[in-house]
PDB file of C-alpha atoms in Angstrom:
ATOM      1  CA  LEU A   1      55.507 151.538  77.347  1.00 95.00           C
ATOM      2  CA  TYR A   2      51.658 151.763  78.525  1.00 95.00           C
ATOM      3  CA  LEU A   3      49.132 149.896  79.627  1.00 97.00           C
ATOM      4  CA  ALA A   4      45.854 151.247  80.031  1.00 97.00           C
ATOM      5  CA  ALA A   5      42.565 149.452  81.322  1.00 97.00           C
ATOM      6  CA  VAL A   6      39.130 151.523  81.007  1.00 96.00           C
ATOM      7  CA  TYR A   7      35.595 149.969  83.239  1.00 96.00           C
ATOM      8  CA  SER A   8      32.612 151.828  81.569  1.00 94.00           C
ATOM      9  CA  PRO A   9      29.849 150.942  83.376  1.00 94.00           C
ATOM     10  CA  ASN A  10      25.398 150.964  82.190  1.00 89.00           C
ATOM     11  CA  THR A  11      26.991 152.041  79.065  1.00 87.00           C
ATOM     12  CA  LYS A  12      23.925 152.073  76.406  1.00 83.00           C
ATOM     13  CA  ALA A  13      24.590 150.524  72.563  1.00 79.00           C
ATOM     14  CA  VAL A  14      25.384 152.892  69.670  1.00 73.00           C
ATOM     15  CA  GLY A  15      22.140 152.587  67.550  1.00 65.00           C
ATOM     16  CA  SER A  16      18.796 150.747  68.422  1.00 56.00           C
ATOM     17  CA  ALA A  17      19.409 147.234  66.516  1.00 59.00           C
ATOM     18  CA  PRO A  18      17.080 144.610  67.909  1.00 62.00           C
ATOM     19  CA  GLY A  19      19.115 142.529  70.818  1.00 66.00           C
ATOM     20  CA  TYR A  20      21.634 145.444  71.863  1.00 73.00           C
ATOM     21  CA  LYS A  21      21.078 146.572  75.547  1.00 80.00           C
ATOM     22  CA  GLU A  22      22.646 148.052  78.137  1.00 86.00           C
ATOM     23  CA  GLY A  23      25.821 146.463  80.030  1.00 90.00           C
ATOM     24  CA  ASP A  24      29.148 146.843  81.675  1.00 93.00           C
ATOM     25  CA  VAL A  25      31.837 147.096  79.166  1.00 93.00           C
ATOM     26  CA  TRP A  26      35.907 146.835  79.531  1.00 95.00           C
ATOM     27  CA  ALA A  27      38.896 148.106  76.997  1.00 96.00           C
ATOM     28  CA  PHE A  28      42.488 146.974  77.138  1.00 97.00           C
ATOM     29  CA  GLU A  29      45.474 148.222  75.673  1.00 97.00           C
ATOM     30  CA  LEU A  30      49.422 147.956  75.581  1.00 98.00           C
ATOM     31  CA  SER A  31      51.088 150.357  73.342  1.00 97.00           C
ATOM     32  CA  GLY A  32      54.565 151.752  72.980  1.00 98.00           C
ATOM     33  CA  ARG A  33      56.753 153.735  71.088  1.00 96.00           C
ATOM     34  CA  ARG A  34      60.572 153.990  70.481  1.00 97.00           C
ATOM     35  CA  ALA A  35      62.542 156.772  69.419  1.00 96.00           C
ATOM     36  CA  LEU A  36      64.627 155.905  66.556  1.00 97.00           C
ATOM     37  CA  SER A  37      66.348 159.491  66.381  1.00 96.00           C
ATOM     38  CA  GLU A  38      65.975 162.806  67.535  1.00 94.00           C
ATOM     39  CA  HIS A  39      63.342 163.325  64.269  1.00 96.00           C
ATOM     40  CA  TRP A  40      61.760 159.956  64.462  1.00 97.00           C
ATOM     41  CA  ALA A  41      60.057 157.255  66.171  1.00 97.00           C
ATOM     42  CA  LEU A  42      58.207 154.013  65.915  1.00 98.00           C
ATOM     43  CA  SER A  43      55.177 153.050  67.879  1.00 97.00           C
ATOM     44  CA  ALA A  44      52.521 150.012  68.007  1.00 98.00           C
ATOM     45  CA  GLY A  45      49.564 148.879  69.904  1.00 98.00           C
ATOM     46  CA  VAL A  46      47.173 146.157  71.081  1.00 98.00           C
ATOM     47  CA  GLY A  47      44.029 146.053  72.835  1.00 97.00           C
ATOM     48  CA  HIS A  48      41.124 144.226  73.272  1.00 96.00           C
ATOM     49  CA  TYR A  49      36.887 145.781  73.540  1.00 92.00           C
ATOM     50  CA  ALA A  50      35.301 144.148  75.781  1.00 92.00           C
ATOM     51  CA  LEU A  51      31.741 144.511  74.281  1.00 87.00           C
ATOM     52  CA  ASP A  52      30.034 141.327  75.641  1.00 87.00           C
ATOM     53  CA  GLU A  53      27.126 142.659  77.421  1.00 87.00           C
ATOM     54  CA  VAL A  54      25.993 145.173  75.414  1.00 85.00           C
ATOM     55  CA  TYR A  55      26.630 143.906  71.977  1.00 80.00           C
ATOM     56  CA  GLY A  56      27.371 139.542  72.862  1.00 81.00           C
ATOM     57  CA  GLY A  57      30.734 140.268  71.050  1.00 83.00           C
ATOM     58  CA  SER A  58      34.218 141.412  71.830  1.00 90.00           C
ATOM     59  CA  TYR A  59      36.746 142.420  69.306  1.00 91.00           C
ATOM     60  CA  TYR A  60      40.308 143.130  69.023  1.00 94.00           C
ATOM     61  CA  TYR A  61      42.205 146.151  67.451  1.00 94.00           C
ATOM     62  CA  TRP A  62      45.791 147.185  66.617  1.00 96.00           C
ATOM     63  CA  ASN A  63      47.722 150.201  65.569  1.00 97.00           C
ATOM     64  CA  ALA A  64      51.197 150.579  64.090  1.00 98.00           C
ATOM     65  CA  THR A  65      52.880 154.580  64.085  1.00 98.00           C
ATOM     66  CA  VAL A  66      55.527 156.162  62.367  1.00 98.00           C
ATOM     67  CA  THR A  67      56.554 159.793  63.305  1.00 97.00           C
ATOM     68  CA  ALA A  68      58.428 162.471  61.774  1.00 97.00           C
ATOM     69  CA  ILE A  69      59.086 164.990  64.897  1.00 94.00           C
ATOM     70  CA  LEU A  70      59.901 168.104  63.605  1.00 93.00           C
ATOM     71  CA  SER A  71      59.198 170.367  66.758  1.00 87.00           C
ATOM     72  CA  PRO A  72      56.940 172.151  67.683  1.00 90.00           C
ATOM     73  CA  PHE A  73      55.022 169.339  64.594  1.00 93.00           C
ATOM     74  CA  GLU A  74      54.527 165.935  64.520  1.00 94.00           C
ATOM     75  CA  LEU A  75      53.728 164.685  61.356  1.00 97.00           C
ATOM     76  CA  GLN A  76      52.340 160.668  62.150  1.00 97.00           C
ATOM     77  CA  LEU A  77      51.522 157.682  59.424  1.00 98.00           C
ATOM     78  CA  ALA A  78      49.347 155.014  61.341  1.00 97.00           C
ATOM     79  CA  TYR A  79      47.874 151.733  60.026  1.00 97.00           C
ATOM     80  CA  LEU A  80      45.520 150.358  62.383  1.00 95.00           C
ATOM     81  CA  GLY A  81      43.001 147.526  61.822  1.00 92.00           C
ATOM     82  CA  VAL A  82      40.004 145.780  63.895  1.00 90.00           C
ATOM     83  CA  ASP A  83      39.516 141.716  63.516  1.00 89.00           C
ATOM     84  CA  ASN A  84      36.168 140.532  61.844  1.00 84.00           C
ATOM     85  CA  VAL A  85      34.399 140.378  64.794  1.00 81.00           C
ATOM     86  CA  ALA A  86      34.398 144.230  64.679  1.00 78.00           C
ATOM     87  CA  GLN A  87      32.106 144.268  61.537  1.00 74.00           C
ATOM     88  CA  ARG A  88      29.243 142.176  62.489  1.00 74.00           C
ATOM     89  CA  HIS A  89      28.372 145.046  64.867  1.00 70.00           C
ATOM     90  CA  PHE A  90      29.257 148.093  63.259  1.00 72.00           C
ATOM     91  CA  LEU A  91      28.997 149.484  59.770  1.00 71.00           C
ATOM     92  CA  ASP A  92      31.407 148.309  56.863  1.00 71.00           C
ATOM     93  CA  ASP A  93      32.593 152.311  56.950  1.00 73.00           C
ATOM     94  CA  SER A  94      33.722 152.245  60.369  1.00 73.00           C
ATOM     95  CA  THR A  95      35.596 148.806  60.629  1.00 78.00           C
ATOM     96  CA  GLY A  96      38.618 148.090  58.932  1.00 79.00           C
ATOM     97  CA  ASP A  97      42.298 148.156  58.062  1.00 88.00           C
ATOM     98  CA  ARG A  98      42.785 151.973  57.717  1.00 91.00           C
ATOM     99  CA  LEU A  99      45.691 154.331  57.122  1.00 95.00           C
ATOM    100  CA  ALA A 100      45.660 158.001  59.190  1.00 95.00           C
ATOM    101  CA  LEU A 101      47.925 160.377  58.595  1.00 97.00           C
ATOM    102  CA  THR A 102      47.544 163.273  61.425  1.00 96.00           C
ATOM    103  CA  ALA A 103      50.015 166.740  61.423  1.00 97.00           C
ATOM    104  CA  LEU A 104      49.999 167.612  65.538  1.00 94.00           C
ATOM    105  CA  TRP A 105      51.449 170.942  67.002  1.00 93.00           C
ATOM    106  CA  ARG A 106      52.844 170.875  70.482  1.00 82.00           C
ATOM    107  CA  PHE A 107      52.047 173.713  72.535  1.00 83.00           C
ATOM    108  CA  SER A 108      54.358 172.491  75.012  1.00 74.00           C
ATOM    109  CA  THR A 109      56.781 169.482  75.343  1.00 62.00           C
ATOM    110  CA  SER A 110      58.510 167.774  77.952  1.00 65.00           C
ATOM    111  CA  ASP A 111      61.295 165.947  78.294  1.00 58.00           C
TER     112      ASP A 111
END
């Protein structure tokens, strides 16, 4: 399990839309990864971007991933999503649910 908290002071909004300003933002995420076997793992996470001072709103995001471990390679298929609040602040092309396929080469591993 992983818990992350990020604080970013004096953050400027992306773009110059009226009403957006500079402010402090937070992000929180809880995620975990579970090995199913030597070659398969599942992971999932949920998080919250607290962007109220900059964008006047905050939103949640989530992911679920299945990983094929073929050392030193990994293949990941992930489902990524955000709630509909994000769509009020960003372009439609950058919000919504997505599938992502990632190929990784690990130069070193730790057991």
